[in-house]
Amino acid sequence: MALTGIEIFKLLAKTNCKECGYPTCLAFAMALASGKAELDACPYVSEDVREKLAEASAPPIRPVKIGMKDQMKTIGGETVMFRHEKTFFNPTLIAGLLTTAMSDADVDAKIETFNKMQFERVGLNLRPEMFAIKDADGDAAKFAALVKKVMDKSDAAIMLMSDKAEVLKAGAEVAKERRPVLYAATADNADAMGALAKELDLPLVAKAKDYDALADLTSKLTGMGLKDLLLDCEHRSIKEAFQDQVVFRRAALVPKFRPFGFPTVTFPCEMTDDPMKETLYAATFIAKYGGIVVLSDLVPHTVFPLLLERLNIYTDPQKPMIVTQGIYPINNPDENSPIAITTNFALTYFIVSGEIEGSKVPTWLLIMDTEGLSVMTAWAAGKFVGDAVGMFVKKSGIEEKAKTRTLIIPGYAAAISGDLEEELPNWKILIGPREASHIPAFLKSL
Amino acid sequence: MAFEIPKQVYSGSIKTVTIGKGGKAITLGGETSYPFYVFEGKMPNLPRIAMEVWDVDPGEDWAEPAKEPFKDVLGDPVAWAKKCVNEYGADAIALILVSTDPNGQDASPEAAAATAKKVAEAIDVPLIVYGTSNVEKDAEVLPAVAEACQGMSISIGPVQDKNYKKIGAAALGYNHTVVANTPIDVNLAKQLNILLGQLGVKDSQILVDPTTGGLGYGLEYSYSVMERDRMAALTQEDEKLQLPIINNMANEVWKVKECKLSNAEAPELGDQAKRGILMEAVTAVSLLLAGSDLLIMRHPEAVKLVKSYIQEMAG
């Protein structure tokens, strides 16, 4: 557990010298506890105390940064076993496999598919973000050329895979600005791989066949001064690999077992030849603690369901999901199309817009900001009531887009229709169905 | 370095519920650890899959790839149910009485009960009968179903806090299992189980339906409620939550637009059939990991994938 400000204060010199920029040692301790200050700002802290504080303040699972072309991604850094206990912070990265045994045409096609695979959803861009590039024959020049192609033609984050340090080095030189992950150090090559990762300051995967050997390996690598490690326990059956994910997360969080305090990399691509099964394995690692999942091929119909699952699992349960207030045209409405209104709770929006889309009836959907509350809750809380809705409709700009002056309100908000008629005197208020599933029949009956 | 897996202490376990009768009856529950944590607990009864059958032809409501495997039996619930059992290996059948929807066909309780009886007689696997979640109508339909299927040990639901007395009493009277449904809330789930208990329904005749959100459409709410449910049951000895969980998931997955868009309409989403199957199977995997004991599924390919997944995870 992180130390409190008071606990940190007890370890400081208590001179109130102000050299750190804070008026007192206590203020400095408080700032340290909340992560606003760095311990290095205090010139009088002893080496002993420094170590104690560093140990206590380090996150239980190391957040590891990996670059895409224009942004940094983080994996690890998680603090709970179950998302409802707080939230999961850093979504599993989804990677596709490329190898030097693939033809140029194959590789080009895969990169092109990767670049196109971006799906818009409630203002979010859902996409896979990584390539795992694997050396098939130990040819460093060929490997470097493949890495260069990925660097030139995509913005992907990169994992470099080879059991030869010199091959990895050739790839890493080309990709170093994106901070690629190196795969992998084993007990046999730990010295060479560790030295390479240290020299280039890159994250390194530690790979071993069982827990004891893996703990030995990460301890050795941290002993060499490496901080950004990832774990791979080489199990390639789903039962064992699933266990590994649970064991690593639990060991890192509960007894704070440092040798496993790192994100994991998982390989559904090495677990089956069936792409459908592979997708279920990936789904398992997205729900249960995988840092990276490597798929044999990124195909939209396998990746899309995984992107949705990841969106769901990594949604912060502490915050309501909301969509932006405004006018949403569905099925290409024109000035004579009907106008419906509902709240900005994302689930409400998804379900209502989905049903309207399914009905194929061109419709204007107005989404009003109710701070993410659903229709009944928003009504009960006084946020979805006659005057507020009326005010919003007038200001929304819908009167310029449509000639129709009929407003469909949710069935559960039927009680506001009287007030709303007063607020919008030249509008007709129509009470829609209570359940979204009845929207298509309702719209078709207009 | 000698590493020992840090232990999770479990002070409770999930009770068992047996549905159906005869050789094909299935027992659900009995877990002594979190789902599939078989390195530290037991799953004596692996999660099962019921296949969904509608009592009407779904027509435009279903995506084409979901209809394709059943195209010769849609509209004939008896033939449909038999096909699921004989050809697709369904562990159970979930008959959804769509015809009774007051906003749709509004079929009579008697007609629906007659259909349920015919289906129950035609299959040897357990039958689960779902109404339309309309509180008033279900309170008429499900007791009629319970009576018509007397002695057949079926399961009926959704039983909600506003109609539990009527449906619960019918289940008690005719010795059926109830599916207790609450809107994604641990405390409400517990409360309904307590109310059913006060009515005289034994724990061995209650399945918990926590309400299931579709993939990309609220799945996370169901996921976390189920995890909290299992946490309370297994580590906090919350006896009234120590019951098997059923997820009525198929329609939630398949009704979304991404399952309905054809290859021509959405080439960027890949193959429609495979996408739908995987959306269903990925949803199933997520629910299994959160604690599901019985999934209501639709596409035979998704069923097959998930069955083999369950075996691999726990076998």
mmCIF file of N, CA and C in Angstrom, chain A residues 81-85 119 121 211-213 215-216 219 238-239 242-243 246-247 250-251 254-255 257 259-260 274 276-277 279-281 283-284 287-289 300-302 304-306 308-309 312-313 315 321 345 347 350-351 355 357 360 438 444, chain B residues 1-3 5-8 10 34-40 60 101 103 214-221 223-224 227-228 231 255 257-258 265 267-271 274-275 277-279 281-282 285-286 289 305-306 308-309 312-315:
data_model
loop_
_atom_site.group_PDB
_atom_site.id
_atom_site.type_symbol
_atom_site.label_atom_id
_atom_site.label_comp_id
_atom_site.label_asym_id
_atom_site.label_seq_id
_atom_site.Cartn_x
_atom_site.Cartn_y
_atom_site.Cartn_z
ATOM 1 N N MET A 81 -8.365 -6.504 -8.638
ATOM 2 C CA MET A 81 -8.666 -7.776 -9.286
ATOM 3 C C MET A 81 -9.986 -7.707 -10.057
ATOM 4 N N PHE A 82 -10.921 -6.897 -9.532
ATOM 5 C CA PHE A 82 -12.253 -6.817 -10.128
ATOM 6 C C PHE A 82 -12.555 -5.369 -10.482
ATOM 7 N N ARG A 83 -13.117 -5.166 -11.670
ATOM 8 C CA ARG A 83 -13.289 -3.788 -12.131
ATOM 9 C C ARG A 83 -14.195 -2.972 -11.215
ATOM 10 N N HIS A 84 -15.174 -3.631 -10.545
ATOM 11 C CA HIS A 84 -16.081 -2.861 -9.692
ATOM 12 C C HIS A 84 -15.392 -2.345 -8.419
ATOM 13 N N GLU A 85 -14.190 -2.880 -8.112
ATOM 14 C CA GLU A 85 -13.488 -2.401 -6.922
ATOM 15 C C GLU A 85 -12.896 -1.007 -7.127
ATOM 16 N N PHE A 119 -13.016 1.928 -35.937
ATOM 17 C CA PHE A 119 -14.470 2.021 -35.822
ATOM 18 C C PHE A 119 -14.834 3.154 -34.868
ATOM 19 N N ARG A 121 -17.269 5.080 -32.368
ATOM 20 C CA ARG A 121 -18.353 4.726 -31.463
ATOM 21 C C ARG A 121 -18.405 5.704 -30.303
ATOM 22 N N TYR A 211 6.539 -20.788 -12.722
ATOM 23 C CA TYR A 211 6.521 -19.590 -11.883
ATOM 24 C C TYR A 211 7.876 -19.341 -11.205
ATOM 25 N N ASP A 212 8.478 -20.395 -10.686
ATOM 26 C CA ASP A 212 9.751 -20.217 -9.985
ATOM 27 C C ASP A 212 10.826 -19.658 -10.914
ATOM 28 N N ALA A 213 10.916 -20.274 -12.100
ATOM 29 C CA ALA A 213 11.938 -19.839 -13.058
ATOM 30 C C ALA A 213 11.669 -18.412 -13.530
ATOM 31 N N ALA A 215 10.095 -16.015 -11.837
ATOM 32 C CA ALA A 215 10.415 -15.094 -10.744
ATOM 33 C C ALA A 215 11.936 -14.902 -10.649
ATOM 34 N N ASP A 216 12.685 -15.983 -10.835
ATOM 35 C CA ASP A 216 14.155 -15.876 -10.839
ATOM 36 C C ASP A 216 14.628 -14.944 -11.946
ATOM 37 N N SER A 219 13.754 -11.286 -11.404
ATOM 38 C CA SER A 219 14.613 -10.758 -10.331
ATOM 39 C C SER A 219 16.012 -10.465 -10.869
ATOM 40 N N ILE A 238 -5.337 -22.886 -22.850
ATOM 41 C CA ILE A 238 -6.114 -21.773 -22.292
ATOM 42 C C ILE A 238 -6.271 -21.912 -20.775
ATOM 43 N N LYS A 239 -6.421 -23.137 -20.311
ATOM 44 C CA LYS A 239 -6.612 -23.355 -18.878
ATOM 45 C C LYS A 239 -5.398 -22.852 -18.076
ATOM 46 N N PHE A 242 -4.797 -18.962 -18.576
ATOM 47 C CA PHE A 242 -5.767 -18.205 -17.789
ATOM 48 C C PHE A 242 -5.321 -18.174 -16.315
ATOM 49 N N GLN A 243 -4.922 -19.322 -15.818
ATOM 50 C CA GLN A 243 -4.429 -19.381 -14.433
ATOM 51 C C GLN A 243 -3.261 -18.416 -14.225
ATOM 52 N N VAL A 246 -4.353 -14.835 -13.653
ATOM 53 C CA VAL A 246 -4.934 -14.618 -12.326
ATOM 54 C C VAL A 246 -3.831 -14.618 -11.266
ATOM 55 N N VAL A 247 -2.922 -15.581 -11.388
ATOM 56 C CA VAL A 247 -1.857 -15.720 -10.395
ATOM 57 C C VAL A 247 -0.948 -14.487 -10.395
ATOM 58 N N ARG A 250 -2.844 -11.430 -8.935
ATOM 59 C CA ARG A 250 -3.070 -11.567 -7.489
ATOM 60 C C ARG A 250 -1.755 -11.449 -6.716
ATOM 61 N N ALA A 251 -0.717 -12.119 -7.203
ATOM 62 C CA ALA A 251 0.574 -12.082 -6.501
ATOM 63 C C ALA A 251 1.111 -10.656 -6.443
ATOM 64 N N VAL A 254 -1.727 -8.559 -3.967
ATOM 65 C CA VAL A 254 -2.047 -8.907 -2.589
ATOM 66 C C VAL A 254 -0.799 -8.998 -1.696
ATOM 67 N N PRO A 255 0.107 -9.957 -1.955
ATOM 68 C CA PRO A 255 1.314 -9.907 -1.116
ATOM 69 C C PRO A 255 2.371 -8.968 -1.702
ATOM 70 N N PHE A 257 4.137 -9.225 -4.459
ATOM 71 C CA PHE A 257 5.282 -10.030 -4.878
ATOM 72 C C PHE A 257 5.924 -9.347 -6.085
ATOM 73 N N PRO A 259 8.517 -9.721 -8.088
ATOM 74 C CA PRO A 259 8.936 -10.380 -9.347
ATOM 75 C C PRO A 259 7.799 -10.556 -10.355
ATOM 76 N N PHE A 260 6.536 -10.499 -9.900
ATOM 77 C CA PHE A 260 5.408 -10.596 -10.843
ATOM 78 C C PHE A 260 4.652 -9.272 -10.983
ATOM 79 N N ASP A 274 -7.401 -22.558 -35.151
ATOM 80 C CA ASP A 274 -8.759 -22.161 -35.508
ATOM 81 C C ASP A 274 -8.977 -20.693 -35.125
ATOM 82 N N MET A 276 -11.546 -18.889 -34.971
ATOM 83 C CA MET A 276 -12.718 -18.614 -34.133
ATOM 84 C C MET A 276 -12.360 -18.880 -32.658
ATOM 85 N N LYS A 277 -11.752 -20.049 -32.416
ATOM 86 C CA LYS A 277 -11.309 -20.374 -31.046
ATOM 87 C C LYS A 277 -10.316 -19.335 -30.537
ATOM 88 N N THR A 279 -10.176 -16.313 -31.130
ATOM 89 C CA THR A 279 -10.888 -15.117 -30.690
ATOM 90 C C THR A 279 -11.411 -15.287 -29.259
ATOM 91 N N LEU A 280 -11.886 -16.492 -28.932
ATOM 92 C CA LEU A 280 -12.389 -16.711 -27.556
ATOM 93 C C LEU A 280 -11.251 -16.674 -26.538
ATOM 94 N N TYR A 281 -10.086 -17.185 -26.943
ATOM 95 C CA TYR A 281 -8.932 -17.100 -26.035
ATOM 96 C C TYR A 281 -8.567 -15.632 -25.798
ATOM 97 N N ALA A 283 -10.545 -13.129 -26.003
ATOM 98 C CA ALA A 283 -11.605 -12.540 -25.168
ATOM 99 C C ALA A 283 -11.340 -12.836 -23.691
ATOM 100 N N THR A 284 -10.830 -14.035 -23.414
ATOM 101 C CA THR A 284 -10.509 -14.421 -22.036
ATOM 102 C C THR A 284 -9.431 -13.495 -21.459
ATOM 103 N N ALA A 287 -10.706 -9.913 -20.693
ATOM 104 C CA ALA A 287 -11.450 -9.827 -19.428
ATOM 105 C C ALA A 287 -10.517 -10.056 -18.248
ATOM 106 N N LYS A 288 -9.616 -11.005 -18.410
ATOM 107 C CA LYS A 288 -8.782 -11.402 -17.287
ATOM 108 C C LYS A 288 -7.314 -11.087 -17.515
ATOM 109 N N TYR A 289 -7.018 -9.795 -17.405
ATOM 110 C CA TYR A 289 -5.689 -9.342 -17.012
ATOM 111 C C TYR A 289 -4.568 -9.409 -18.045
ATOM 112 N N PRO A 300 -11.474 -8.005 -39.502
ATOM 113 C CA PRO A 300 -12.507 -7.203 -38.831
ATOM 114 C C PRO A 300 -13.534 -8.028 -38.058
ATOM 115 N N HIS A 301 -14.003 -9.157 -38.610
ATOM 116 C CA HIS A 301 -15.068 -9.853 -37.889
ATOM 117 C C HIS A 301 -14.569 -10.577 -36.641
ATOM 118 N N THR A 302 -13.273 -10.763 -36.489
ATOM 119 C CA THR A 302 -12.783 -11.290 -35.206
ATOM 120 C C THR A 302 -12.369 -10.156 -34.265
ATOM 121 N N PHE A 304 -13.479 -6.935 -34.249
ATOM 122 C CA PHE A 304 -14.565 -6.053 -33.810
ATOM 123 C C PHE A 304 -15.232 -6.520 -32.495
ATOM 124 N N PRO A 305 -15.616 -7.814 -32.395
ATOM 125 C CA PRO A 305 -16.196 -8.251 -31.118
ATOM 126 C C PRO A 305 -15.234 -8.056 -29.935
ATOM 127 N N LEU A 306 -13.940 -8.234 -30.173
ATOM 128 C CA LEU A 306 -12.961 -8.052 -29.098
ATOM 129 C C LEU A 306 -12.843 -6.581 -28.698
ATOM 130 N N LEU A 308 -15.244 -4.421 -28.830
ATOM 131 C CA LEU A 308 -16.432 -4.099 -28.022
ATOM 132 C C LEU A 308 -16.271 -4.638 -26.605
ATOM 133 N N GLU A 309 -15.766 -5.864 -26.506
ATOM 134 C CA GLU A 309 -15.566 -6.446 -25.176
ATOM 135 C C GLU A 309 -14.593 -5.584 -24.367
ATOM 136 N N ASN A 312 -16.162 -2.457 -23.106
ATOM 137 C CA ASN A 312 -17.034 -2.727 -21.958
ATOM 138 C C ASN A 312 -16.228 -2.963 -20.685
ATOM 139 N N ILE A 313 -15.250 -3.856 -20.764
ATOM 140 C CA ILE A 313 -14.500 -4.232 -19.564
ATOM 141 C C ILE A 313 -13.707 -3.042 -18.997
ATOM 142 N N THR A 315 -14.419 0.175 -19.394
ATOM 143 C CA THR A 315 -15.202 1.362 -19.072
ATOM 144 C C THR A 315 -15.117 1.590 -17.573
ATOM 145 N N MET A 321 -21.712 6.592 -18.376
ATOM 146 C CA MET A 321 -21.314 6.707 -19.785
ATOM 147 C C MET A 321 -22.252 7.691 -20.453
ATOM 148 N N PHE A 345 -27.672 9.342 -21.457
ATOM 149 C CA PHE A 345 -27.070 8.119 -20.920
ATOM 150 C C PHE A 345 -26.710 7.243 -22.125
ATOM 151 N N LEU A 347 -26.227 4.147 -22.728
ATOM 152 C CA LEU A 347 -27.016 2.939 -23.026
ATOM 153 C C LEU A 347 -28.363 3.299 -23.622
ATOM 154 N N PHE A 350 -27.671 4.269 -27.189
ATOM 155 C CA PHE A 350 -27.380 3.103 -28.039
ATOM 156 C C PHE A 350 -28.645 2.353 -28.408
ATOM 157 N N ILE A 351 -29.465 2.101 -27.390
ATOM 158 C CA ILE A 351 -30.638 1.264 -27.621
ATOM 159 C C ILE A 351 -31.651 2.007 -28.475
ATOM 160 N N GLU A 355 -32.645 1.033 -32.349
ATOM 161 C CA GLU A 355 -34.008 0.662 -32.758
ATOM 162 C C GLU A 355 -34.501 1.567 -33.887
ATOM 163 N N GLU A 357 -32.638 3.053 -36.082
ATOM 164 C CA GLU A 357 -31.925 2.605 -37.280
ATOM 165 C C GLU A 357 -32.565 1.355 -37.861
ATOM 166 N N LYS A 360 -35.594 1.711 -40.027
ATOM 167 C CA LYS A 360 -35.347 2.323 -41.338
ATOM 168 C C LYS A 360 -36.197 3.583 -41.577
ATOM 169 N N HIS A 438 -40.220 -1.268 -28.904
ATOM 170 C CA HIS A 438 -41.473 -0.956 -29.594
ATOM 171 C C HIS A 438 -41.372 0.285 -30.471
ATOM 172 N N LYS A 444 -43.265 3.451 -37.535
ATOM 173 C CA LYS A 444 -43.916 3.050 -38.789
ATOM 174 C C LYS A 444 -45.399 3.412 -38.778
ATOM 175 N N MET B 1 13.719 -19.681 -7.094
ATOM 176 C CA MET B 1 12.847 -19.022 -6.118
ATOM 177 C C MET B 1 11.572 -19.850 -5.970
ATOM 178 N N ALA B 2 11.246 -20.219 -4.734
ATOM 179 C CA ALA B 2 10.044 -21.038 -4.545
ATOM 180 C C ALA B 2 8.836 -20.131 -4.373
ATOM 181 N N PHE B 3 8.004 -20.092 -5.379
ATOM 182 C CA PHE B 3 6.833 -19.224 -5.358
ATOM 183 C C PHE B 3 5.592 -20.026 -5.015
ATOM 184 N N ILE B 5 1.387 -19.803 -4.865
ATOM 185 C CA ILE B 5 0.238 -18.999 -5.296
ATOM 186 C C ILE B 5 -0.475 -18.456 -4.067
ATOM 187 N N PRO B 6 -0.616 -17.111 -3.976
ATOM 188 C CA PRO B 6 -1.322 -16.569 -2.816
ATOM 189 C C PRO B 6 -2.769 -17.073 -2.800
ATOM 190 N N LYS B 7 -3.219 -17.460 -1.635
ATOM 191 C CA LYS B 7 -4.540 -18.104 -1.543
ATOM 192 C C LYS B 7 -5.681 -17.113 -1.441
ATOM 193 N N GLN B 8 -6.738 -17.400 -2.145
ATOM 194 C CA GLN B 8 -8.016 -16.714 -1.927
ATOM 195 C C GLN B 8 -8.819 -17.614 -0.996
ATOM 196 N N TYR B 10 -12.151 -18.966 0.405
ATOM 197 C CA TYR B 10 -13.586 -19.025 0.108
ATOM 198 C C TYR B 10 -14.308 -19.604 1.311
ATOM 199 N N TYR B 34 -14.054 -18.849 -7.545
ATOM 200 C CA TYR B 34 -14.448 -17.969 -8.641
ATOM 201 C C TYR B 34 -14.465 -18.785 -9.935
ATOM 202 N N PRO B 35 -15.202 -18.294 -10.932
ATOM 203 C CA PRO B 35 -15.412 -19.075 -12.154
ATOM 204 C C PRO B 35 -14.101 -19.514 -12.823
ATOM 205 N N PHE B 36 -13.950 -20.805 -13.011
ATOM 206 C CA PHE B 36 -12.807 -21.412 -13.697
ATOM 207 C C PHE B 36 -11.481 -21.269 -12.948
ATOM 208 N N TYR B 37 -11.530 -20.853 -11.659
ATOM 209 C CA TYR B 37 -10.307 -20.851 -10.857
ATOM 210 C C TYR B 37 -10.121 -22.273 -10.326
ATOM 211 N N VAL B 38 -10.002 -23.227 -11.235
ATOM 212 C CA VAL B 38 -9.989 -24.636 -10.821
ATOM 213 C C VAL B 38 -8.690 -25.029 -10.127
ATOM 214 N N PHE B 39 -7.713 -24.124 -10.124
ATOM 215 C CA PHE B 39 -6.479 -24.410 -9.387
ATOM 216 C C PHE B 39 -6.679 -24.247 -7.890
ATOM 217 N N GLU B 40 -7.829 -23.685 -7.484
ATOM 218 C CA GLU B 40 -8.032 -23.511 -6.042
ATOM 219 C C GLU B 40 -9.456 -23.852 -5.614
ATOM 220 N N GLU B 60 -38.250 -10.536 -39.600
ATOM 221 C CA GLU B 60 -37.216 -9.502 -39.736
ATOM 222 C C GLU B 60 -36.492 -9.205 -38.428
ATOM 223 N N ASP B 101 -46.588 -11.119 -26.197
ATOM 224 C CA ASP B 101 -46.305 -9.697 -25.984
ATOM 225 C C ASP B 101 -47.561 -8.854 -26.228
ATOM 226 N N ASN B 103 -47.857 -5.860 -26.723
ATOM 227 C CA ASN B 103 -47.652 -4.875 -27.786
ATOM 228 C C ASN B 103 -47.451 -5.544 -29.139
ATOM 229 N N GLY B 214 -26.072 -6.583 -23.817
ATOM 230 C CA GLY B 214 -25.390 -7.108 -24.995
ATOM 231 C C GLY B 214 -23.957 -6.603 -25.108
ATOM 232 N N LEU B 215 -23.164 -7.278 -25.922
ATOM 233 C CA LEU B 215 -21.775 -6.878 -26.156
ATOM 234 C C LEU B 215 -21.758 -5.478 -26.772
ATOM 235 N N GLY B 216 -21.053 -4.559 -26.098
ATOM 236 C CA GLY B 216 -21.004 -3.191 -26.590
ATOM 237 C C GLY B 216 -22.217 -2.375 -26.166
ATOM 238 N N TYR B 217 -23.193 -3.036 -25.553
ATOM 239 C CA TYR B 217 -24.420 -2.353 -25.149
ATOM 240 C C TYR B 217 -24.745 -2.662 -23.694
ATOM 241 N N GLY B 218 -23.793 -2.468 -22.819
ATOM 242 C CA GLY B 218 -24.089 -2.619 -21.396
ATOM 243 C C GLY B 218 -23.660 -3.942 -20.788
ATOM 244 N N LEU B 219 -22.927 -4.751 -21.559
ATOM 245 C CA LEU B 219 -22.443 -6.022 -21.013
ATOM 246 C C LEU B 219 -21.702 -5.819 -19.691
ATOM 247 N N GLU B 220 -20.952 -4.703 -19.604
ATOM 248 C CA GLU B 220 -20.123 -4.492 -18.416
ATOM 249 C C GLU B 220 -20.935 -4.391 -17.126
ATOM 250 N N TYR B 221 -22.157 -3.904 -17.221
ATOM 251 C CA TYR B 221 -22.985 -3.796 -16.017
ATOM 252 C C TYR B 221 -23.329 -5.192 -15.503
ATOM 253 N N TYR B 223 -21.725 -7.937 -16.206
ATOM 254 C CA TYR B 223 -20.451 -8.560 -15.837
ATOM 255 C C TYR B 223 -20.091 -8.231 -14.387
ATOM 256 N N SER B 224 -20.164 -6.955 -14.039
ATOM 257 C CA SER B 224 -19.746 -6.563 -12.686
ATOM 258 C C SER B 224 -20.753 -6.972 -11.628
ATOM 259 N N GLU B 227 -19.999 -10.543 -10.957
ATOM 260 C CA GLU B 227 -18.775 -10.686 -10.151
ATOM 261 C C GLU B 227 -19.031 -10.336 -8.689
ATOM 262 N N ARG B 228 -19.823 -9.291 -8.474
ATOM 263 C CA ARG B 228 -20.136 -8.900 -7.087
ATOM 264 C C ARG B 228 -20.996 -9.962 -6.413
ATOM 265 N N MET B 231 -18.768 -12.778 -5.514
ATOM 266 C CA MET B 231 -17.901 -12.390 -4.405
ATOM 267 C C MET B 231 -18.676 -12.508 -3.087
ATOM 268 N N LYS B 255 -29.677 -8.590 -31.536
ATOM 269 C CA LYS B 255 -30.571 -7.519 -31.973
ATOM 270 C C LYS B 255 -29.824 -6.240 -32.353
ATOM 271 N N LYS B 257 -27.320 -3.537 -34.209
ATOM 272 C CA LYS B 257 -27.180 -3.291 -35.643
ATOM 273 C C LYS B 257 -25.952 -3.971 -36.236
ATOM 274 N N GLU B 258 -24.875 -4.090 -35.449
ATOM 275 C CA GLU B 258 -23.657 -4.680 -36.002
ATOM 276 C C GLU B 258 -23.847 -6.166 -36.356
ATOM 277 N N GLU B 265 -23.655 -4.095 -46.836
ATOM 278 C CA GLU B 265 -23.902 -2.843 -46.105
ATOM 279 C C GLU B 265 -22.695 -2.386 -45.294
ATOM 280 N N PRO B 267 -18.944 -3.626 -45.407
ATOM 281 C CA PRO B 267 -17.761 -4.436 -45.744
ATOM 282 C C PRO B 267 -16.619 -4.246 -44.737
ATOM 283 N N GLU B 268 -16.585 -3.066 -44.101
ATOM 284 C CA GLU B 268 -15.486 -2.789 -43.160
ATOM 285 C C GLU B 268 -15.582 -3.638 -41.885
ATOM 286 N N LEU B 269 -16.725 -4.295 -41.667
ATOM 287 C CA LEU B 269 -16.884 -5.111 -40.471
ATOM 288 C C LEU B 269 -16.640 -6.598 -40.740
ATOM 289 N N GLY B 270 -16.157 -6.934 -41.918
ATOM 290 C CA GLY B 270 -15.842 -8.334 -42.212
ATOM 291 C C GLY B 270 -17.092 -9.144 -42.529
ATOM 292 N N ASP B 271 -17.008 -10.440 -42.279
ATOM 293 C CA ASP B 271 -18.100 -11.346 -42.642
ATOM 294 C C ASP B 271 -19.225 -11.310 -41.605
ATOM 295 N N LYS B 274 -19.797 -14.733 -39.474
ATOM 296 C CA LYS B 274 -18.734 -14.980 -38.486
ATOM 297 C C LYS B 274 -18.731 -13.920 -37.392
ATOM 298 N N ARG B 275 -19.001 -12.697 -37.798
ATOM 299 C CA ARG B 275 -19.026 -11.613 -36.802
ATOM 300 C C ARG B 275 -20.121 -11.864 -35.769
ATOM 301 N N ILE B 277 -21.569 -14.723 -34.968
ATOM 302 C CA ILE B 277 -21.218 -15.899 -34.159
ATOM 303 C C ILE B 277 -20.194 -15.515 -33.098
ATOM 304 N N LEU B 278 -19.194 -14.725 -33.498
ATOM 305 C CA LEU B 278 -18.157 -14.341 -32.531
ATOM 306 C C LEU B 278 -18.674 -13.329 -31.511
ATOM 307 N N MET B 279 -19.570 -12.441 -31.935
ATOM 308 C CA MET B 279 -20.137 -11.518 -30.944
ATOM 309 C C MET B 279 -20.902 -12.320 -29.893
ATOM 310 N N ALA B 281 -20.345 -15.565 -29.120
ATOM 311 C CA ALA B 281 -19.411 -16.400 -28.353
ATOM 312 C C ALA B 281 -18.554 -15.560 -27.389
ATOM 313 N N VAL B 282 -18.150 -14.368 -27.819
ATOM 314 C CA VAL B 282 -17.346 -13.497 -26.939
ATOM 315 C C VAL B 282 -18.191 -13.033 -25.749
ATOM 316 N N VAL B 285 -18.319 -15.973 -23.372
ATOM 317 C CA VAL B 285 -17.064 -16.116 -22.624
ATOM 318 C C VAL B 285 -17.008 -15.098 -21.480
ATOM 319 N N SER B 286 -17.379 -13.865 -21.773
ATOM 320 C CA SER B 286 -17.338 -12.829 -20.729
ATOM 321 C C SER B 286 -18.271 -13.196 -19.583
ATOM 322 N N LEU B 289 -16.910 -16.057 -17.492
ATOM 323 C CA LEU B 289 -15.829 -15.625 -16.604
ATOM 324 C C LEU B 289 -16.378 -14.840 -15.410
ATOM 325 N N LEU B 305 -18.652 -23.642 -30.256
ATOM 326 C CA LEU B 305 -17.399 -23.008 -29.813
ATOM 327 C C LEU B 305 -17.358 -22.876 -28.293
ATOM 328 N N VAL B 306 -18.457 -22.430 -27.723
ATOM 329 C CA VAL B 306 -18.473 -22.153 -26.288
ATOM 330 C C VAL B 306 -18.451 -23.459 -25.486
ATOM 331 N N SER B 308 -16.928 -26.209 -26.343
ATOM 332 C CA SER B 308 -15.567 -26.741 -26.316
ATOM 333 C C SER B 308 -14.670 -25.850 -25.443
ATOM 334 N N TYR B 309 -14.969 -24.542 -25.420
ATOM 335 C CA TYR B 309 -14.225 -23.625 -24.558
ATOM 336 C C TYR B 309 -14.398 -24.001 -23.076
ATOM 337 N N GLU B 312 -12.360 -27.002 -22.277
ATOM 338 C CA GLU B 312 -10.914 -26.716 -22.201
ATOM 339 C C GLU B 312 -10.551 -25.952 -20.928
ATOM 340 N N MET B 313 -11.438 -25.032 -20.516
ATOM 341 C CA MET B 313 -11.130 -24.208 -19.339
ATOM 342 C C MET B 313 -11.195 -25.013 -18.045
ATOM 343 N N ALA B 314 -12.137 -25.951 -17.990
ATOM 344 C CA ALA B 314 -12.364 -26.628 -16.710
ATOM 345 C C ALA B 314 -12.016 -28.110 -16.762
ATOM 346 N N GLY B 315 -11.815 -28.645 -17.980
ATOM 347 C CA GLY B 315 -11.640 -30.095 -18.128
ATOM 348 C C GLY B 315 -10.281 -30.580 -17.653
#
